[in-house]
CSV table of C-alpha atoms and ligand atoms in Angstrom, one decimal:
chain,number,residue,atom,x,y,z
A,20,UNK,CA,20.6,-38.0,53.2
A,21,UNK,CA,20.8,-36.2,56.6
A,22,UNK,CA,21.0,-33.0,57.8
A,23,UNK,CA,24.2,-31.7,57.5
A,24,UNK,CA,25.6,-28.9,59.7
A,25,UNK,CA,25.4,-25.4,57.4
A,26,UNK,CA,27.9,-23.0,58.0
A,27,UNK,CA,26.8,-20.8,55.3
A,28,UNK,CA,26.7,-16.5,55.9
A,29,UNK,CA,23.4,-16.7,54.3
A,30,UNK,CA,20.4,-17.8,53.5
A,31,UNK,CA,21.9,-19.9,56.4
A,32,UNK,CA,20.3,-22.4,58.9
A,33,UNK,CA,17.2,-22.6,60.1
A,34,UNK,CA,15.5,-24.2,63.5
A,35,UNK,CA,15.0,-27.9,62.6
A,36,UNK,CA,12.1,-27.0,64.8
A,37,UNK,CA,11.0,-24.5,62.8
A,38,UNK,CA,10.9,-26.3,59.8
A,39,UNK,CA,9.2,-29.2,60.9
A,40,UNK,CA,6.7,-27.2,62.5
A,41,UNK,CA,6.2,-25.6,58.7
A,42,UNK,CA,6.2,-28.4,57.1
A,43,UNK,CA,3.2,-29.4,59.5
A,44,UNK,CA,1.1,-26.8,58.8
A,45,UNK,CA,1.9,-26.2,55.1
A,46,UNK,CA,-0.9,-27.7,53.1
A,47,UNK,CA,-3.4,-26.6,55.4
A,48,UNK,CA,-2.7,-24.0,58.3
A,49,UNK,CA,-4.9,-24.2,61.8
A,50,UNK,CA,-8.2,-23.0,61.1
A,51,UNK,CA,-7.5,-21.8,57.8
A,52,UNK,CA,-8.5,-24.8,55.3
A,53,UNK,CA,-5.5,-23.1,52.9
A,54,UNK,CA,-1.7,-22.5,53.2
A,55,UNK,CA,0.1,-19.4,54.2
A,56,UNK,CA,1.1,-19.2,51.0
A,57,UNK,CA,-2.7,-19.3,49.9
A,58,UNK,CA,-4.0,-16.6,52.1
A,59,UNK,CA,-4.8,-13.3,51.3
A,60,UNK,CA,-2.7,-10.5,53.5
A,61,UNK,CA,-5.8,-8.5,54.4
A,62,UNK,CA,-7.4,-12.3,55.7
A,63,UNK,CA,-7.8,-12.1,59.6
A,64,UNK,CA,-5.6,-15.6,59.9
A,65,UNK,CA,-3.0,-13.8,57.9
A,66,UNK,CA,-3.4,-10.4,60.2
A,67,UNK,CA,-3.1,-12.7,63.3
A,68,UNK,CA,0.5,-13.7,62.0
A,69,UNK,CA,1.8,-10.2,61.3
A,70,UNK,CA,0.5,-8.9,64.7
A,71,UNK,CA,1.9,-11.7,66.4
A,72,UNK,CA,5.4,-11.5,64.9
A,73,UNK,CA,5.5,-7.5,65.7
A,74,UNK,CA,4.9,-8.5,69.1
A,75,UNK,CA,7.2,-11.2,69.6
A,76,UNK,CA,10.1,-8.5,67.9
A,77,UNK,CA,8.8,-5.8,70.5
A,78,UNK,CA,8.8,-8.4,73.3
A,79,UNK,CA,12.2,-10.2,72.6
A,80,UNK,CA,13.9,-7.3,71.4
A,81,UNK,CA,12.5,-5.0,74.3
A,82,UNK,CA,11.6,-1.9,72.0
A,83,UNK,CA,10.0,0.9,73.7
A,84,UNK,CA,6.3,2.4,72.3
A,85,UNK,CA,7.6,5.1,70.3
A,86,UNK,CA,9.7,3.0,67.3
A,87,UNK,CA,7.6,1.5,64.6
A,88,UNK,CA,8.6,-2.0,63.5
A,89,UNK,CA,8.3,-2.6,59.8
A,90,UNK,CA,8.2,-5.9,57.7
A,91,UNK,CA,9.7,-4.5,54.4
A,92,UNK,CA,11.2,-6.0,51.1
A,93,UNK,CA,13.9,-5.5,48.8
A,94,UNK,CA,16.8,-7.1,51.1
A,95,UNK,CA,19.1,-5.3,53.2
A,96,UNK,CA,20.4,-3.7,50.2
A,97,UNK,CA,17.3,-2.1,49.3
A,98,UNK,CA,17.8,-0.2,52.8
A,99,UNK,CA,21.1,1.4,51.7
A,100,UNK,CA,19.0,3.8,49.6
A,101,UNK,CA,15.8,3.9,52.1
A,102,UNK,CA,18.3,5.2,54.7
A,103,UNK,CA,19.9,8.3,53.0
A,104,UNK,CA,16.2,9.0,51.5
A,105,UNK,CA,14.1,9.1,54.8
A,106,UNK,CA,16.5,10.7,57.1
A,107,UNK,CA,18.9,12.3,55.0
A,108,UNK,CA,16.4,15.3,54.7
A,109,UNK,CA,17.8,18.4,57.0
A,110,UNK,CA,21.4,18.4,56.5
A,111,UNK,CA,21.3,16.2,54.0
A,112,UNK,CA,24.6,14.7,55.3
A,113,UNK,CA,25.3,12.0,57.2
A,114,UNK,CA,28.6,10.1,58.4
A,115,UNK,CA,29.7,6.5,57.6
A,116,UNK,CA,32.0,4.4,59.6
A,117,UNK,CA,33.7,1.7,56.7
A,118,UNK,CA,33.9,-1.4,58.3
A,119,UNK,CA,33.8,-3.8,55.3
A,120,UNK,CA,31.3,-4.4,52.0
A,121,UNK,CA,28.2,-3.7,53.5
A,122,UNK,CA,28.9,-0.7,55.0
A,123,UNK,CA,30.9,0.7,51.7
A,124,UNK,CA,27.9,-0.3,49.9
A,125,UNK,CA,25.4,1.5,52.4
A,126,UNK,CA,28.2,4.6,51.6
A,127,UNK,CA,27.8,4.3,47.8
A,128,UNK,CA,24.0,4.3,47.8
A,129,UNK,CA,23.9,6.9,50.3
A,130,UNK,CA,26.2,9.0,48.1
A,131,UNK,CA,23.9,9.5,44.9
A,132,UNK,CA,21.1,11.2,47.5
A,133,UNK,CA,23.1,13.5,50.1
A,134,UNK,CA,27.0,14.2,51.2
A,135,UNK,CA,28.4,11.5,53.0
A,136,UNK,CA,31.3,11.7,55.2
A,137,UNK,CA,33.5,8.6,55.2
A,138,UNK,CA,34.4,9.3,59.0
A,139,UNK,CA,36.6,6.4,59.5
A,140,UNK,CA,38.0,2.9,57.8
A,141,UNK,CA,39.9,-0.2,58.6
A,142,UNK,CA,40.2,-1.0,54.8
A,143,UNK,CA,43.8,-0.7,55.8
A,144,UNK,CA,44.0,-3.7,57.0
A,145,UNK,CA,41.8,-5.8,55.3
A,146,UNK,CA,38.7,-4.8,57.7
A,147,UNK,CA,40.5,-7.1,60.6
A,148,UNK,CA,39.2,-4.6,63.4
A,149,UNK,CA,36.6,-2.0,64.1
A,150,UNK,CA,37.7,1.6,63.4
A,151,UNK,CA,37.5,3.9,67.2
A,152,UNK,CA,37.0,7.3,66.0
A,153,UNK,CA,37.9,9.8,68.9
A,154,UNK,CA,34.9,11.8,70.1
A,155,UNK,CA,35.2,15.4,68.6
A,156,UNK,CA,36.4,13.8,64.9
A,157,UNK,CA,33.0,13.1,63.4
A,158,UNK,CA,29.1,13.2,63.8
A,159,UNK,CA,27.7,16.5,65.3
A,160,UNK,CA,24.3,16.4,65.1
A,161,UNK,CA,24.2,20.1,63.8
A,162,UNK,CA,26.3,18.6,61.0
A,163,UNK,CA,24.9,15.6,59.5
A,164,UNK,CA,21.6,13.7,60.3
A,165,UNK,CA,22.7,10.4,61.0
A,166,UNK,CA,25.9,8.5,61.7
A,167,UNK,CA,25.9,5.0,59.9
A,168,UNK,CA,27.3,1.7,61.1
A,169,UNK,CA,27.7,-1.9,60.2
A,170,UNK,CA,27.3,-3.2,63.6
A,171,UNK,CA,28.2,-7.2,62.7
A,172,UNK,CA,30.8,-7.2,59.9
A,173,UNK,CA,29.4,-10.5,58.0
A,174,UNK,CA,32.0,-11.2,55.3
A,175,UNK,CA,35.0,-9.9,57.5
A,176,UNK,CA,34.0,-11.2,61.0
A,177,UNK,CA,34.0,-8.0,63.1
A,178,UNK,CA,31.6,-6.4,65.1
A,179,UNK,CA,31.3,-3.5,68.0
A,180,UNK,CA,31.7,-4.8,71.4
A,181,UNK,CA,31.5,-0.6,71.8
A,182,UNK,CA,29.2,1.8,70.0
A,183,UNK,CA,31.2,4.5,68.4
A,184,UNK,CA,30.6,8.1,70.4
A,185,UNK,CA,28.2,9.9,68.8
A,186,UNK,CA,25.4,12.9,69.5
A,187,UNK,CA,24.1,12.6,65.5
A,188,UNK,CA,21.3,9.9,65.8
A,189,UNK,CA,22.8,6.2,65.4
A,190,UNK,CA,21.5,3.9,62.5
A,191,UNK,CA,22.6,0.0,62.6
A,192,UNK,CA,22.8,-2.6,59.4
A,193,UNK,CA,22.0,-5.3,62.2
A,194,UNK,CA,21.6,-8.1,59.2
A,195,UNK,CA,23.8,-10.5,60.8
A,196,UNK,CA,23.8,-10.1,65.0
A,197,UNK,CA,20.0,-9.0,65.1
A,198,UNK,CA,18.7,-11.2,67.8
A,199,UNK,CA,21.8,-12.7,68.4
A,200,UNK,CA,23.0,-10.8,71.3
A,201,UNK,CA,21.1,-8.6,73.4
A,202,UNK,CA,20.9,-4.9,71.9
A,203,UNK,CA,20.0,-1.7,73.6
A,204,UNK,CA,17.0,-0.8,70.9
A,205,UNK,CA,17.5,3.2,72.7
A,206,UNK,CA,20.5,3.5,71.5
A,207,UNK,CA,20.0,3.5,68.0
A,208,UNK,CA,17.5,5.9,65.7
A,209,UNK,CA,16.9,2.9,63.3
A,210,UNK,CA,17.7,-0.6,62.9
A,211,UNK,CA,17.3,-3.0,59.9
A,212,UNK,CA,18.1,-6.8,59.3
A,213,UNK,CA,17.8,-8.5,56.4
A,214,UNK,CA,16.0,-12.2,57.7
A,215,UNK,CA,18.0,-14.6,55.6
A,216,UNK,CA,21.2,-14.6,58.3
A,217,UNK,CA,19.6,-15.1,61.6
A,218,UNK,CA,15.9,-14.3,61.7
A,219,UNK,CA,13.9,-16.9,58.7
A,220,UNK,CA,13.9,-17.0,54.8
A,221,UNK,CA,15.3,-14.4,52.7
A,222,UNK,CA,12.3,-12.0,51.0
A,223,UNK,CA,12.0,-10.2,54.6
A,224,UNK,CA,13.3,-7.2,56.1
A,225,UNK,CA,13.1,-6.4,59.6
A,226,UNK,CA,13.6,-2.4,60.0
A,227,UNK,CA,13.2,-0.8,63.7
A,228,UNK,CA,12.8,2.8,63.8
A,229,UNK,CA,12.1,5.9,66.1
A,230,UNK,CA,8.7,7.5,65.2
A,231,UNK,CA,10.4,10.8,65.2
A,232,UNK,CA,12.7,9.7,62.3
A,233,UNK,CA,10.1,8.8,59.8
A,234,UNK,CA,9.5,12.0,58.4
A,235,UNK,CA,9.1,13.4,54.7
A,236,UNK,CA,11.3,12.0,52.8
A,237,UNK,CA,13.6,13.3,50.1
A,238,UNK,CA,11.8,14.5,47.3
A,239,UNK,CA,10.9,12.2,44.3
A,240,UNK,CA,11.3,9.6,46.9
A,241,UNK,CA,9.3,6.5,45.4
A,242,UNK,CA,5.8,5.4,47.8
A,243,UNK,CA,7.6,2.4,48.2
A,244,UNK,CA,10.6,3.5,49.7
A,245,UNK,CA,9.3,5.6,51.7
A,246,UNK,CA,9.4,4.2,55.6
A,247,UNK,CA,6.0,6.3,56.1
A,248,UNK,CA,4.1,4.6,54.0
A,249,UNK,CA,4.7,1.6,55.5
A,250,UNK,CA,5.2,2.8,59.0
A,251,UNK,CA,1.5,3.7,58.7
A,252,UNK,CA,-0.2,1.2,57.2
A,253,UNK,CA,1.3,-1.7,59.3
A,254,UNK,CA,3.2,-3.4,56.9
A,255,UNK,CA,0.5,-3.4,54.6
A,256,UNK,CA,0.5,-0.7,52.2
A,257,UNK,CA,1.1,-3.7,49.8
A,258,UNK,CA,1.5,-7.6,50.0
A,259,UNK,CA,3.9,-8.1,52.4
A,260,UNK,CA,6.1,-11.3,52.1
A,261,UNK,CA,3.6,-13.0,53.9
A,262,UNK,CA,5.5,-17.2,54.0
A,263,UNK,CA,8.9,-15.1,55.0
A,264,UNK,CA,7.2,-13.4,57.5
A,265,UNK,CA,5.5,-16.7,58.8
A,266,UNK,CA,8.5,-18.3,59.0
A,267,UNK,CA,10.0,-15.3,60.9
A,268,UNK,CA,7.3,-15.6,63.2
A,269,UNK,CA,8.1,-19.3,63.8
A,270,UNK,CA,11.6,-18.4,64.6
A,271,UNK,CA,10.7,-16.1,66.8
A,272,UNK,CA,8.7,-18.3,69.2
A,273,UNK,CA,11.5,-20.7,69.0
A,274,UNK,CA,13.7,-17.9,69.9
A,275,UNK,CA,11.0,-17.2,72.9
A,276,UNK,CA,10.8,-21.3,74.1
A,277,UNK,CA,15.0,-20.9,74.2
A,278,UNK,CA,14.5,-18.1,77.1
A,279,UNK,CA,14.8,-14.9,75.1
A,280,UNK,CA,18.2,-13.0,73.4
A,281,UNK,CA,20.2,-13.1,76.3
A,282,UNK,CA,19.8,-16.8,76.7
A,283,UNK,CA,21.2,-17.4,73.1
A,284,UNK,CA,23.7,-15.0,73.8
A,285,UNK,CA,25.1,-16.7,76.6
A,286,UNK,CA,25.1,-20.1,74.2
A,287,UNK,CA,26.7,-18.0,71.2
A,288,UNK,CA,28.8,-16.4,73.5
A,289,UNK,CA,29.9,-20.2,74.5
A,290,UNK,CA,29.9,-21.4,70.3
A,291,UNK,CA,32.4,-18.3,69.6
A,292,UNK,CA,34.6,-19.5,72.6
A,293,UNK,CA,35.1,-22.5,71.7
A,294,UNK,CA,36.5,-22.1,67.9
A,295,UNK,CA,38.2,-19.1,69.1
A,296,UNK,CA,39.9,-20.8,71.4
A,297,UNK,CA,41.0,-23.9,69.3
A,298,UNK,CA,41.7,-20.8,66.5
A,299,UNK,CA,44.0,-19.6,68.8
A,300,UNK,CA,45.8,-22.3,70.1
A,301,UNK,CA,46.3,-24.3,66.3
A,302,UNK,CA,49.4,-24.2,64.4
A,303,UNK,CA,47.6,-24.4,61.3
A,304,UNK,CA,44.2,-22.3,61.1
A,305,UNK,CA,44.4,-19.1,62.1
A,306,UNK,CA,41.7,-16.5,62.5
A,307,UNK,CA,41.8,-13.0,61.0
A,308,UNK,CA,40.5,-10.4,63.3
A,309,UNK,CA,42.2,-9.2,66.0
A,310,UNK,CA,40.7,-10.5,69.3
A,311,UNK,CA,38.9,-7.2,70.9
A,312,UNK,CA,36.4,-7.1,68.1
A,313,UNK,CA,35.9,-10.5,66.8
A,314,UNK,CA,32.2,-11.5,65.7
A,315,UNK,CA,30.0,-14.4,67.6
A,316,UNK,CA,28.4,-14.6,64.6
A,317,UNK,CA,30.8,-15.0,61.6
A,318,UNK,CA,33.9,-16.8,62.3
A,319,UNK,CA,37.0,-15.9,59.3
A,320,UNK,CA,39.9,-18.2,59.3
A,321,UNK,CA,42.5,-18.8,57.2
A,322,UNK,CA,45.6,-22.0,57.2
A,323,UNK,CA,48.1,-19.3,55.1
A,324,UNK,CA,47.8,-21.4,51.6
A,325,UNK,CA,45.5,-21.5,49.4
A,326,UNK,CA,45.7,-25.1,48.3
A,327,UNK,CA,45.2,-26.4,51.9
A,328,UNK,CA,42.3,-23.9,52.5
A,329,UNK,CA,40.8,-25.6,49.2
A,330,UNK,CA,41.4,-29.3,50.4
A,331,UNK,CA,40.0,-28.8,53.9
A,332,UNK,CA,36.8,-27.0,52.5
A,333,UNK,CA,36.2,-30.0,50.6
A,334,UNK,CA,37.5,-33.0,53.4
A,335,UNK,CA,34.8,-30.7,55.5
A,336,UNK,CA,32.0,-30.7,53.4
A,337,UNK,CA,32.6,-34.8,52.8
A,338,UNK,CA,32.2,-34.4,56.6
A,339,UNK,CA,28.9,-32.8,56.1
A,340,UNK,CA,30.3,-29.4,57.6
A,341,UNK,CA,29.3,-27.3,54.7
A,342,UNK,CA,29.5,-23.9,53.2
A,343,UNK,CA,32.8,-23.4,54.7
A,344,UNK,CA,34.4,-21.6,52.0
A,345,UNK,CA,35.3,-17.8,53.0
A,346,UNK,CA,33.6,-14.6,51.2
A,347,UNK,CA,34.8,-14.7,47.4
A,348,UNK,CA,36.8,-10.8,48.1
A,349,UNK,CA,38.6,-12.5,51.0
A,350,UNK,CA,39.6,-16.3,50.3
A,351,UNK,CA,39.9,-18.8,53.1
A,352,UNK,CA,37.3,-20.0,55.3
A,353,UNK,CA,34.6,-18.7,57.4
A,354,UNK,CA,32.3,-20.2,59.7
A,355,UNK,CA,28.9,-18.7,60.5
A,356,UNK,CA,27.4,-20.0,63.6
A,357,UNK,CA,23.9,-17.9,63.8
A,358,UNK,CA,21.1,-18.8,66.4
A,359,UNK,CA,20.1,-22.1,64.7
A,360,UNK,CA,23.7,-23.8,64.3
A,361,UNK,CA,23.8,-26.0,67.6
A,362,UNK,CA,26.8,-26.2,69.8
A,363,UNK,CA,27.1,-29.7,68.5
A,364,UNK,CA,27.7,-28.1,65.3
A,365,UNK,CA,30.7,-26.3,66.3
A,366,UNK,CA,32.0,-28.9,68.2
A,367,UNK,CA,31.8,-30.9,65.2
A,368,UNK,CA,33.4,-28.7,63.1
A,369,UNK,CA,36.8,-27.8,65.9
A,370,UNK,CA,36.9,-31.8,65.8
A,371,UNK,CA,37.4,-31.6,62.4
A,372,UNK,CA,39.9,-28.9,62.6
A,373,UNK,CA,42.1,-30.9,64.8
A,374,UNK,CA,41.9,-34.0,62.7
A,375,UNK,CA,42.8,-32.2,59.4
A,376,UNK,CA,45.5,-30.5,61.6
A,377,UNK,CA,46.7,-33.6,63.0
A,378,UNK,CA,46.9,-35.7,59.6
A,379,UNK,CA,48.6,-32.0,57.5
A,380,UNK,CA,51.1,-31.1,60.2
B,427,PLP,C1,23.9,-10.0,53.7
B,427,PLP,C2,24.0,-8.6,54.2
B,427,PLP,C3,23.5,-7.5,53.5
B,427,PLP,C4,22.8,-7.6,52.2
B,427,PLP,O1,21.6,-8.2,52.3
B,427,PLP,P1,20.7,-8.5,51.0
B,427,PLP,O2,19.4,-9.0,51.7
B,427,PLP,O3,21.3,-9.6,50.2
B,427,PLP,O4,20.5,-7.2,50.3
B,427,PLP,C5,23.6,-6.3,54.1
B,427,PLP,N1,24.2,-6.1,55.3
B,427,PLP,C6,24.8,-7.1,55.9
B,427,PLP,C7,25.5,-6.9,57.2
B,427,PLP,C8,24.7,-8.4,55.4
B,427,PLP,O5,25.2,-9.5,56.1
């Protein structure tokens, strides 16, 4: 059995790299005599690791001195709550743009703690594009405390090519796009990624955050989910997920031998293109977002029947293209082509396409 190509939203594919380079040092890590796994979090082989993956995130990711970056738990979903609680305290309001599941979600949490303004949707039409809210409609800073966004749509395959126009201070569900194109840290007051879609395994949580937005929390706020606490104590208030945050740390300097963000930009940019392209120009697939905010990262598509979808999912996985099958709320297909899936990969998979096209004209 080889490796096949794995389209999957998430966990999704990793660095062959990477894992080889794990599998090396799993019984016994350099120097240590134990595994990762093994070590204590407060041992100085375990303290190298964490320092070193902070530092490849502030290097790659170019984040200036005054945001903390936090190795947390819980998933992205966990953040949902953590977001309303820590910064939800003055007005205890906060706007949310509704750009799909995630970001409805982050709404519904945020609901049971503070008033939540549903600014703008496109759950009109089936989340195909990015809501463009006109500059005086929503988030005044002397009206709500943050303005919330789902800056790569995951299950629906948009994301912002523009930030929305706001003077409240910006916080981004970057689970999906982190790392995948190059973002303006400055712009934003926080920043969160669950790892398991572009950055390592699941059981890590990347959350980027200005100093000056990591105040008291709500009360009754648990220690745990309280950004402080962890702010302070370097990711180490508790046991981190230390073999997640390893593995992060190996993506990361896979992500640095590539040339950086904007160099895997450029080759996502390049990925998208290409199915796009052949997405556009097919008789039978079709994708589902309209063009100005389609995702680099998450690729929805659809032939208009059910049955087909069904058989081509399965001729594509015989293929070893796998995991093609779309979000269970929105049927069809979807490809997700993170960091780690190789042009190859895609070119493998629009070879495909034309083939099942060819033979179910
Ligand atoms: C997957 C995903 C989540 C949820 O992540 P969990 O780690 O499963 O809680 C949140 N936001 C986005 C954009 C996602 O893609």
């Amino acid at each position: 059995m080889s490796r096949v190509y794995n389209f999957s939203a998430g966990p999704s594919m990793l660095p062959e790299e990477v894992l080889k380079k794990a599998q090396e040092e799993m019984v016994e890590y350099p120097g240590a005599g134990m595994s990762v796994m093994e070590m204590s979090h407060r041992s100085k082989a375990f303290d190298d690791i964490i320092k070193e993956a902070e530092a490849l995130v502030r290097e790659l990711m170019n984040i200036p001195d005054n945001y903390k970056v936090m190795f947390l738990q819980g998933g992205g979903s966990t953040q949902f709550a953590m977001v309303p609680l820590n910064l939800g305290t003055g007005k205890k309001a906060a706007d949310y743009i509704i750009t799909g599941q995630w970001a409805k979600k982050a709404a519904q949490e945020a609901e049971k703690f503070i008033k939540v303004n549903k600014v703008a949707s496109s759950a009109d039409k089936t989340f195909s594009y990015i809501p463009k809210p006109g500059r005086e409609a929503f988030s005044l800073k002397d009206e709500v405390d943050y303005c919330y966004i789902c800056f790569n749509n995951t299950i629906y395959g948009t994301r912002y090519t523009e930030l929305p126009k706001t003077d409240a201070p910006l916080v981004a569900d970057i689970s999906s796009n982190a790392m995948s194109e190059v973002i303006n840290v400055e712009d934003f007051a926080l920043l969160f990624a669950g790892a398991q879609k572009n950055l390592g395994p699941a059981g890590v949580v990347m959350v980027i955050a200005r100093e000056d937005m990591l105040g008291e929390p709500l009360e009754g706020t648990p220690t745990m989910l309280t950004y402080k606490t962890h702010a302070d104590a370097g990711s180490l208030y508790n046991t981190p997920p230390t073999y997640s945050i390893y593995i992060f740390k190996l993506v990361l300097e896979w992500i640095k031998s590539k040339g950086g963000i904007a160099e895997l930009q450029k080759i996502n940019e390049k990925k998208a293109k290409l199915l796009y392209d052949y997405l556009d120009s097919s008789k039978l697939f079709k994708g589902t977002v309209v063009p100005e905010d389609r995702s680099l990262m998450n690729v929805p598509f659809v032939t208009g029947n059910d049955e087909l979808d069904a058989k081509f999912v399965k001729e594509a996985a015989a293929a070893g293209l796998v995991n093609l099958k779309g979000h269970r709320t929105v049927g069809g297909m979807r490809a997700s082509i993170y960091n780690a899936m190789p042009i190859e990969g895609v070119q493998a998979l629009v070879d495909f396409m034309k083939k099942f096209e060819a033979e179910n004209a």
